[in-house]
Amino acid sequence: MEIVEQDHLVIAVVDRAEAESHAWKAAGESAGAAAGESAGGSAGPIDIVRLAEDDVDPSGGIDADLAGLGFVARPKWLNWCAPVRDSQVHFEAALSGTERRNIRLGTRFVHDEGLRVDVRVGLTEQLVDEFLVLYEQQIAGMPRGQNFARRGRDRLLAGADQHVGVCVRTRDGAMLVGSLWWIRPEDSVLQMRYSASAADARSGRVMRVAYTRALQFAREQGLTYASLGNDPSLFGHVVQPGLFNFKTRFGFAPVPAQVLTPKLGGGFVDKFLSLRSLADPALVVTWGRHAGTVPVWPEVGAAGPGHDLLILSGVSGVSGVSGVSGAFGASGVPGASGVADEELAGRFRTGGFRRTRVAAVP
């Protein structure tokens, strides 16, 4: 067994025999202390037990014995996709009334404040560096934000002619919202690479205006799908549940990221022991019906809900004591769970998922 620490998350990596013998229990607090000493971080109890990569089925399969021990299989990365449809009216028809209202309010804010939406095909150093200033300001306000855009600057500029910038600017030209999109005609996808906004733009719902304009650009280019980019399948650590809410409410659903970016394939098999370093609730997107299959694009995008959603919460918030305590279909109708589980699941838009479950974590 190896103990590692990732951004304050203490993970015990175990092989199959160690998983079946509950080897992590013997480690206890000393395992967290060892992680703190070796990684130079804060010590603490184990948060996640993770099956060693050599014992993980790369296609997402998990047997009944491991599932019975409380392990769940999840892809490492997701890609959020939606068909752009033939018009903005038809795209918005699939959204909730609240989300349609948010788009209207954002559009009105842009008009009333005299803002302009700027669409530029091809990236320049000036545009990318101006965007990075806004992006880094946003990252600085996140508890565990990662500066992926700065690391990817050279790659963006190397493929400048394959990208489009969709930005919202003030009267004097200052960037309030920036988004950089990758034009992928071979996959018929316009994929968002990075986006950022100023705090006053977020309150004015201006990000939605930039995104709807990007979707219109995709239609004009004859593309079938839009993508809101890649995220890890755990929300509540580096990325937060608020981002999950934004993307699902805007009509996007996850597919395994590997179908569009093969290097993002693979998965984890995890048992969650603690929310000490995670949000409460935290969200885990599991393989669902994709487990044991080889999903291909674009069929996977058109096949309807495929992933399952696991909601992790403290024991006071759900009906169970440990493990999975309830199951919901895509309609959100509860199965064997209690009222508390139903209320918790109701905080999230789950229509893009095959099944939603709730688990209590101490």
CSV table of C-alpha atoms in Angstrom, one decimal:
chain,number,residue,atom,x,y,z
A,1,MET,CA,0.0,0.0,0.0
A,2,GLU,CA,1.2,3.5,-0.9
A,3,ILE,CA,0.0,6.7,0.7
A,4,VAL,CA,0.0,9.8,-1.4
A,5,GLU,CA,-1.3,13.3,-1.0
A,6,GLN,CA,-2.9,15.4,-3.8
A,7,ASP,CA,-4.0,18.9,-3.0
A,8,HIS,CA,-4.7,18.0,0.6
A,9,LEU,CA,-6.5,14.8,-0.4
A,10,VAL,CA,-4.9,11.7,1.3
A,11,ILE,CA,-5.2,8.6,-1.0
A,12,ALA,CA,-4.3,5.0,-0.1
A,13,VAL,CA,-3.3,3.2,-3.3
A,14,VAL,CA,-3.9,-0.6,-2.8
A,15,ASP,CA,-3.7,-3.7,-4.9
A,16,ARG,CA,-6.6,-6.1,-5.2
A,17,ALA,CA,-5.5,-8.3,-2.2
A,18,GLU,CA,-5.1,-5.2,0.0
A,19,ALA,CA,-8.5,-3.9,-1.0
A,20,GLU,CA,-10.2,-7.2,-0.1
A,21,SER,CA,-8.4,-7.4,3.2
A,22,HIS,CA,-9.2,-3.8,4.1
A,23,ALA,CA,-5.5,-3.1,4.6
A,24,TRP,CA,-6.0,0.7,4.8
A,25,LYS,CA,-7.8,0.3,8.1
A,26,ALA,CA,-4.6,-0.7,9.8
A,27,ALA,CA,-2.9,2.5,8.5
A,28,GLY,CA,-5.3,4.8,10.3
A,29,GLU,CA,-4.0,8.2,11.4
A,30,SER,CA,-0.4,7.1,10.9
A,31,ALA,CA,-1.0,6.7,7.1
A,32,GLY,CA,-2.1,10.4,6.9
A,33,ALA,CA,0.9,11.4,9.0
A,34,ALA,CA,3.2,9.5,6.6
A,35,ALA,CA,1.6,11.3,3.7
A,36,GLY,CA,2.1,14.6,5.3
A,37,GLU,CA,5.8,13.9,6.0
A,38,SER,CA,6.6,12.5,2.6
A,39,ALA,CA,4.6,15.1,0.6
A,40,GLY,CA,5.4,18.1,2.8
A,41,GLY,CA,1.7,18.7,3.2
A,42,SER,CA,-0.9,18.5,6.0
A,43,ALA,CA,-1.3,15.2,7.7
A,44,GLY,CA,-4.7,13.6,8.2
A,45,PRO,CA,-6.7,10.4,7.9
A,46,ILE,CA,-7.2,8.6,4.6
A,47,ASP,CA,-9.8,10.2,2.3
A,48,ILE,CA,-9.9,7.8,-0.6
A,49,VAL,CA,-8.8,4.2,-1.1
A,50,ARG,CA,-7.8,3.8,-4.7
A,51,LEU,CA,-7.2,0.5,-6.6
A,52,ALA,CA,-3.7,0.4,-8.1
A,53,GLU,CA,-3.7,1.1,-11.8
A,54,ASP,CA,-2.5,-2.4,-12.8
A,55,ASP,CA,-5.7,-3.8,-11.2
A,56,VAL,CA,-8.1,-1.4,-12.9
A,57,ASP,CA,-10.1,-2.4,-16.0
A,58,PRO,CA,-9.4,0.4,-18.5
A,59,SER,CA,-12.8,0.0,-20.0
A,60,GLY,CA,-14.5,0.8,-16.7
A,61,GLY,CA,-15.6,-2.6,-15.6
A,62,ILE,CA,-15.9,-3.4,-11.9
A,63,ASP,CA,-16.8,-6.8,-10.5
A,64,ALA,CA,-19.5,-7.4,-7.8
A,65,ASP,CA,-16.9,-8.1,-5.1
A,66,LEU,CA,-15.3,-4.7,-5.4
A,67,ALA,CA,-18.6,-3.0,-5.7
A,68,GLY,CA,-19.8,-4.8,-2.6
A,69,LEU,CA,-16.8,-3.3,-0.7
A,70,GLY,CA,-18.0,0.2,-1.6
A,71,PHE,CA,-15.6,0.8,-4.6
A,72,VAL,CA,-16.9,2.7,-7.6
A,73,ALA,CA,-15.4,2.9,-11.1
A,74,ARG,CA,-15.1,6.3,-12.8
A,75,PRO,CA,-13.4,7.7,-15.8
A,76,LYS,CA,-10.5,10.0,-15.2
A,77,TRP,CA,-11.9,12.7,-17.5
A,78,LEU,CA,-15.2,13.8,-18.9
A,79,ASN,CA,-16.1,15.9,-22.0
A,80,TRP,CA,-19.3,17.9,-21.8
A,81,CYS,CA,-21.2,17.8,-25.1
A,82,ALA,CA,-24.5,19.0,-26.6
A,83,PRO,CA,-26.0,19.2,-30.1
A,84,VAL,CA,-26.1,22.8,-31.2
A,85,ARG,CA,-29.4,22.1,-33.1
A,86,ASP,CA,-30.5,24.2,-36.0
A,87,SER,CA,-31.2,27.4,-34.1
A,88,GLN,CA,-30.8,29.0,-30.8
A,89,VAL,CA,-34.5,28.8,-30.3
A,90,HIS,CA,-34.4,25.0,-30.6
A,91,PHE,CA,-31.4,24.8,-28.4
A,92,GLU,CA,-33.0,26.8,-25.6
A,93,ALA,CA,-36.3,24.8,-25.9
A,94,ALA,CA,-34.5,21.9,-24.1
A,95,LEU,CA,-33.5,24.1,-21.2
A,96,SER,CA,-35.4,24.9,-18.0
A,97,GLY,CA,-37.4,28.1,-17.8
A,98,THR,CA,-34.9,29.4,-15.2
A,99,GLU,CA,-32.0,28.9,-17.6
A,100,ARG,CA,-33.8,30.5,-20.5
A,101,ARG,CA,-34.5,33.5,-18.2
A,102,ASN,CA,-30.8,33.6,-17.3
A,103,ILE,CA,-29.9,33.8,-21.0
A,104,ARG,CA,-32.4,36.6,-21.5
A,105,LEU,CA,-31.1,38.6,-18.5
A,106,GLY,CA,-27.6,38.2,-19.7
A,107,THR,CA,-28.5,39.4,-23.2
A,108,ARG,CA,-30.3,42.4,-21.7
A,109,PHE,CA,-27.3,43.2,-19.5
A,110,VAL,CA,-25.0,43.2,-22.5
A,111,HIS,CA,-27.4,45.6,-24.4
A,112,ASP,CA,-28.1,47.9,-21.4
A,113,GLU,CA,-24.4,48.2,-20.5
A,114,GLY,CA,-23.3,48.8,-24.1
A,115,LEU,CA,-21.1,45.7,-24.2
A,116,ARG,CA,-20.1,44.1,-27.4
A,117,VAL,CA,-19.6,40.4,-28.3
A,118,ASP,CA,-16.4,40.0,-30.2
A,119,VAL,CA,-15.9,36.8,-32.3
A,120,ARG,CA,-12.4,36.4,-33.8
A,121,VAL,CA,-11.3,33.4,-35.9
A,122,GLY,CA,-7.6,32.7,-35.2
A,123,LEU,CA,-5.7,33.5,-32.0
A,124,THR,CA,-3.0,36.1,-31.6
A,125,GLU,CA,-0.4,36.5,-28.8
A,126,GLN,CA,-2.2,39.7,-27.7
A,127,LEU,CA,-5.5,38.1,-27.4
A,128,VAL,CA,-4.2,35.0,-25.6
A,129,ASP,CA,-2.2,37.1,-23.1
A,130,GLU,CA,-5.1,39.4,-22.5
A,131,PHE,CA,-7.3,36.4,-21.8
A,132,LEU,CA,-4.7,34.9,-19.4
A,133,VAL,CA,-4.8,38.0,-17.2
A,134,LEU,CA,-8.6,37.4,-16.8
A,135,TYR,CA,-8.2,33.7,-16.4
A,136,GLU,CA,-5.5,34.0,-13.7
A,137,GLN,CA,-7.6,36.5,-11.7
A,138,GLN,CA,-10.4,33.9,-11.7
A,139,ILE,CA,-8.1,31.0,-10.8
A,140,ALA,CA,-6.7,33.1,-7.8
A,141,GLY,CA,-10.2,33.1,-6.2
A,142,MET,CA,-10.6,29.3,-6.3
A,143,PRO,CA,-9.6,27.1,-3.4
A,144,ARG,CA,-7.6,24.7,-5.5
A,145,GLY,CA,-7.6,26.3,-8.9
A,146,GLN,CA,-5.1,25.0,-11.5
A,147,ASN,CA,-3.6,27.3,-14.2
A,148,PHE,CA,-4.1,25.0,-17.1
A,149,ALA,CA,-4.4,27.8,-19.6
A,150,ARG,CA,-1.0,29.3,-18.8
A,151,ARG,CA,0.6,25.8,-19.2
A,152,GLY,CA,-1.2,25.5,-22.6
A,153,ARG,CA,-0.3,28.9,-24.0
A,154,ASP,CA,2.3,27.7,-26.5
A,155,ARG,CA,0.0,24.9,-27.7
A,156,LEU,CA,-2.8,27.3,-28.2
A,157,LEU,CA,-0.6,29.6,-30.3
A,158,ALA,CA,0.8,26.7,-32.3
A,159,GLY,CA,-2.7,25.9,-33.4
A,160,ALA,CA,-3.9,29.5,-33.6
A,161,ASP,CA,-5.7,29.1,-36.9
A,162,GLN,CA,-7.8,26.2,-35.5
A,163,HIS,CA,-9.3,28.3,-32.7
A,164,VAL,CA,-11.9,31.1,-32.3
A,165,GLY,CA,-12.0,33.6,-29.5
A,166,VAL,CA,-15.5,34.6,-28.3
A,167,CYS,CA,-15.2,37.6,-25.9
A,168,VAL,CA,-17.5,40.2,-24.3
A,169,ARG,CA,-15.9,43.6,-24.0
A,170,THR,CA,-16.8,47.0,-22.4
A,171,ARG,CA,-17.3,50.1,-24.4
A,172,ASP,CA,-13.6,50.9,-24.0
A,173,GLY,CA,-12.5,47.4,-25.1
A,174,ALA,CA,-11.7,45.8,-21.8
A,175,MET,CA,-12.4,42.0,-21.7
A,176,LEU,CA,-15.2,41.1,-19.3
A,177,VAL,CA,-15.6,37.5,-20.5
A,178,GLY,CA,-13.2,35.5,-22.6
A,179,SER,CA,-13.5,32.1,-24.1
A,180,LEU,CA,-11.2,30.2,-26.5
A,181,TRP,CA,-12.7,27.5,-28.6
A,182,TRP,CA,-11.1,24.7,-30.8
A,183,ILE,CA,-12.7,24.2,-34.2
A,184,ARG,CA,-12.7,20.4,-34.9
A,185,PRO,CA,-14.4,19.9,-38.3
A,186,GLU,CA,-13.3,16.2,-38.5
A,187,ASP,CA,-15.4,15.5,-35.4
A,188,SER,CA,-18.1,18.2,-36.2
A,189,VAL,CA,-17.4,19.8,-32.8
A,190,LEU,CA,-16.7,23.3,-31.5
A,191,GLN,CA,-14.9,22.6,-28.2
A,192,MET,CA,-14.3,25.2,-25.5
A,193,ARG,CA,-10.7,25.1,-24.3
A,194,TYR,CA,-10.7,27.7,-21.6
A,195,SER,CA,-13.0,30.4,-20.4
A,196,ALA,CA,-12.9,33.1,-17.7
A,197,SER,CA,-15.0,36.1,-16.6
A,198,ALA,CA,-14.8,39.0,-14.2
A,199,ALA,CA,-17.0,38.8,-11.1
A,200,ASP,CA,-19.4,41.5,-12.3
A,201,ALA,CA,-19.8,39.7,-15.6
A,202,ARG,CA,-20.7,36.5,-13.8
A,203,SER,CA,-23.4,38.3,-11.8
A,204,GLY,CA,-24.8,39.7,-15.1
A,205,ARG,CA,-24.9,36.3,-16.6
A,206,VAL,CA,-22.7,37.4,-19.4
A,207,MET,CA,-20.9,34.1,-19.8
A,208,ARG,CA,-24.1,32.6,-21.1
A,209,VAL,CA,-24.2,35.3,-23.8
A,210,ALA,CA,-20.6,34.4,-24.9
A,211,TYR,CA,-21.5,30.7,-25.0
A,212,THR,CA,-24.7,31.2,-27.0
A,213,ARG,CA,-22.7,33.2,-29.5
A,214,ALA,CA,-20.2,30.4,-29.8
A,215,LEU,CA,-23.0,28.0,-30.5
A,216,GLN,CA,-24.2,30.2,-33.2
A,217,PHE,CA,-20.7,30.3,-34.7
A,218,ALA,CA,-20.7,26.5,-34.6
A,219,ARG,CA,-24.0,26.4,-36.6
A,220,GLU,CA,-22.6,28.8,-39.1
A,221,GLN,CA,-19.6,26.5,-39.6
A,222,GLY,CA,-21.9,23.5,-40.2
A,223,LEU,CA,-20.8,21.8,-36.9
A,224,THR,CA,-23.2,19.4,-35.2
A,225,TYR,CA,-22.0,19.5,-31.5
A,226,ALA,CA,-20.5,22.0,-29.0
A,227,SER,CA,-18.3,21.0,-26.1
A,228,LEU,CA,-17.7,22.8,-22.8
A,229,GLY,CA,-14.4,21.1,-22.5
A,230,ASN,CA,-12.9,18.4,-20.2
A,231,ASP,CA,-13.2,18.1,-16.4
A,232,PRO,CA,-12.1,15.4,-13.9
A,233,SER,CA,-15.0,13.2,-12.9
A,234,LEU,CA,-14.8,14.3,-9.3
A,235,PHE,CA,-16.5,17.6,-8.5
A,236,GLY,CA,-15.7,19.0,-5.1
A,237,HIS,CA,-11.9,18.9,-5.2
A,238,VAL,CA,-10.0,20.8,-7.9
A,239,VAL,CA,-13.3,21.6,-9.7
A,240,GLN,CA,-16.4,22.4,-7.7
A,241,PRO,CA,-20.1,21.3,-7.9
A,242,GLY,CA,-20.9,24.9,-9.1
A,243,LEU,CA,-19.2,24.2,-12.4
A,244,PHE,CA,-21.2,20.9,-12.7
A,245,ASN,CA,-24.4,22.9,-12.1
A,246,PHE,CA,-23.6,25.5,-14.7
A,247,LYS,CA,-22.8,22.9,-17.5
A,248,THR,CA,-25.8,20.7,-16.8
A,249,ARG,CA,-28.2,23.5,-16.6
A,250,PHE,CA,-26.9,24.9,-19.8
A,251,GLY,CA,-28.0,21.7,-21.5
A,252,PHE,CA,-24.7,19.8,-21.7
A,253,ALA,CA,-24.1,16.2,-20.7
A,254,PRO,CA,-20.8,14.3,-20.1
A,255,VAL,CA,-19.3,11.6,-22.3
A,256,PRO,CA,-16.0,9.8,-21.7
A,257,ALA,CA,-13.3,12.3,-22.7
A,258,GLN,CA,-11.4,9.6,-24.5
A,259,VAL,CA,-13.9,9.5,-27.4
A,260,LEU,CA,-12.6,13.0,-28.5
A,261,THR,CA,-9.2,13.0,-26.8
A,262,PRO,CA,-7.7,9.4,-26.5
A,263,LYS,CA,-4.9,10.5,-24.2
A,264,LEU,CA,-7.5,11.3,-21.6
A,265,GLY,CA,-8.7,7.7,-21.4
A,266,GLY,CA,-8.5,5.4,-18.3
A,267,GLY,CA,-10.2,5.5,-15.0
A,268,PHE,CA,-10.1,5.2,-11.3
A,269,VAL,CA,-11.6,2.7,-8.9
A,270,ASP,CA,-12.2,4.5,-5.6
A,271,LYS,CA,-13.7,4.0,-2.2
A,272,PHE,CA,-14.6,7.3,-0.5
A,273,LEU,CA,-14.0,7.4,3.2
A,274,SER,CA,-14.1,11.0,4.1
A,275,LEU,CA,-15.2,14.4,2.9
A,276,ARG,CA,-12.6,16.2,5.0
A,277,SER,CA,-10.9,17.6,1.9
A,278,LEU,CA,-13.9,17.5,-0.4
A,279,ALA,CA,-17.0,19.6,-0.8
A,280,ASP,CA,-20.2,18.4,0.9
A,281,PRO,CA,-21.9,17.3,-1.2
A,282,ALA,CA,-19.3,16.1,-3.7
A,283,LEU,CA,-20.2,14.6,-7.0
A,284,VAL,CA,-18.7,11.6,-8.7
A,285,VAL,CA,-19.6,10.8,-12.3
A,286,THR,CA,-19.2,7.0,-12.7
A,287,TRP,CA,-19.0,4.9,-15.9
A,288,GLY,CA,-22.7,3.9,-15.9
A,289,ARG,CA,-23.7,2.0,-19.1
A,290,HIS,CA,-20.3,2.9,-20.7
A,291,ALA,CA,-18.6,0.4,-18.4
A,292,GLY,CA,-17.0,-2.5,-20.2
A,293,THR,CA,-17.6,-0.9,-23.6
A,294,VAL,CA,-15.6,1.0,-26.2
A,295,PRO,CA,-17.6,4.2,-26.8
A,296,VAL,CA,-17.1,5.9,-30.1
A,297,TRP,CA,-17.8,9.4,-31.4
A,298,PRO,CA,-20.3,10.6,-32.4
A,299,GLU,CA,-22.6,7.7,-31.6
A,300,VAL,CA,-21.9,8.2,-27.8
A,301,GLY,CA,-23.1,11.8,-28.1
A,302,ALA,CA,-26.4,10.9,-29.7
A,303,ALA,CA,-27.2,7.8,-27.6
A,304,GLY,CA,-28.8,9.7,-24.6
A,305,PRO,CA,-27.7,9.5,-21.0
A,306,GLY,CA,-24.9,7.1,-20.3
A,307,HIS,CA,-22.9,8.0,-17.2
A,308,ASP,CA,-24.3,7.6,-13.7
A,309,LEU,CA,-24.0,10.2,-10.9
A,310,LEU,CA,-23.0,9.5,-7.4
A,311,ILE,CA,-23.7,12.2,-4.8
A,312,LEU,CA,-21.5,12.0,-1.6
A,313,SER,CA,-22.7,13.8,1.5
A,314,GLY,CA,-22.2,13.7,5.3
A,315,VAL,CA,-24.3,11.2,7.2
A,316,SER,CA,-26.6,14.0,8.6
A,317,GLY,CA,-27.8,14.9,5.1
A,318,VAL,CA,-28.9,11.6,3.7
A,319,SER,CA,-30.9,8.6,4.9
A,320,GLY,CA,-28.1,5.9,4.8
A,321,VAL,CA,-25.2,5.4,7.1
A,322,SER,CA,-22.6,4.3,4.5
A,323,GLY,CA,-22.4,3.3,0.9
A,324,VAL,CA,-25.1,3.8,-1.7
A,325,SER,CA,-28.4,4.7,-0.1
A,326,GLY,CA,-30.7,5.4,-3.0
A,327,ALA,CA,-31.2,5.2,-6.8
A,328,PHE,CA,-33.0,7.7,-9.1
A,329,GLY,CA,-33.7,7.3,-12.7
A,330,ALA,CA,-33.1,10.1,-15.3
A,331,SER,CA,-36.5,11.6,-14.4
A,332,GLY,CA,-35.3,12.2,-10.8
A,333,VAL,CA,-38.0,10.0,-9.4
A,334,PRO,CA,-36.7,8.3,-6.2
A,335,GLY,CA,-36.4,4.5,-5.8
A,336,ALA,CA,-35.6,3.1,-2.4
A,337,SER,CA,-34.2,6.2,-1.0
A,338,GLY,CA,-35.6,8.5,1.6
A,339,VAL,CA,-37.0,12.1,1.3
A,340,ALA,CA,-33.6,13.5,2.3
A,341,ASP,CA,-31.9,11.7,-0.6
A,342,GLU,CA,-34.6,13.0,-3.0
A,343,GLU,CA,-34.1,16.6,-1.8
A,344,LEU,CA,-30.3,16.3,-2.1
A,345,ALA,CA,-30.5,15.0,-5.7
A,346,GLY,CA,-33.0,17.8,-6.5
A,347,ARG,CA,-30.2,20.3,-6.1
A,348,PHE,CA,-28.6,19.1,-9.3
A,349,ARG,CA,-29.9,18.7,-12.9
A,350,THR,CA,-29.7,14.9,-13.5
A,351,GLY,CA,-31.5,14.6,-16.8
A,352,GLY,CA,-28.2,14.0,-18.6
A,353,PHE,CA,-27.5,10.9,-16.4
A,354,ARG,CA,-28.8,7.4,-16.6
A,355,ARG,CA,-29.1,7.0,-12.9
A,356,THR,CA,-28.4,9.1,-9.8
A,357,ARG,CA,-27.4,7.6,-6.4
A,358,VAL,CA,-26.7,9.1,-3.0
A,359,ALA,CA,-24.0,7.8,-0.6
A,360,ALA,CA,-23.4,8.9,3.0
A,361,VAL,CA,-19.8,9.5,3.9
A,362,PRO,CA,-18.7,10.2,7.5
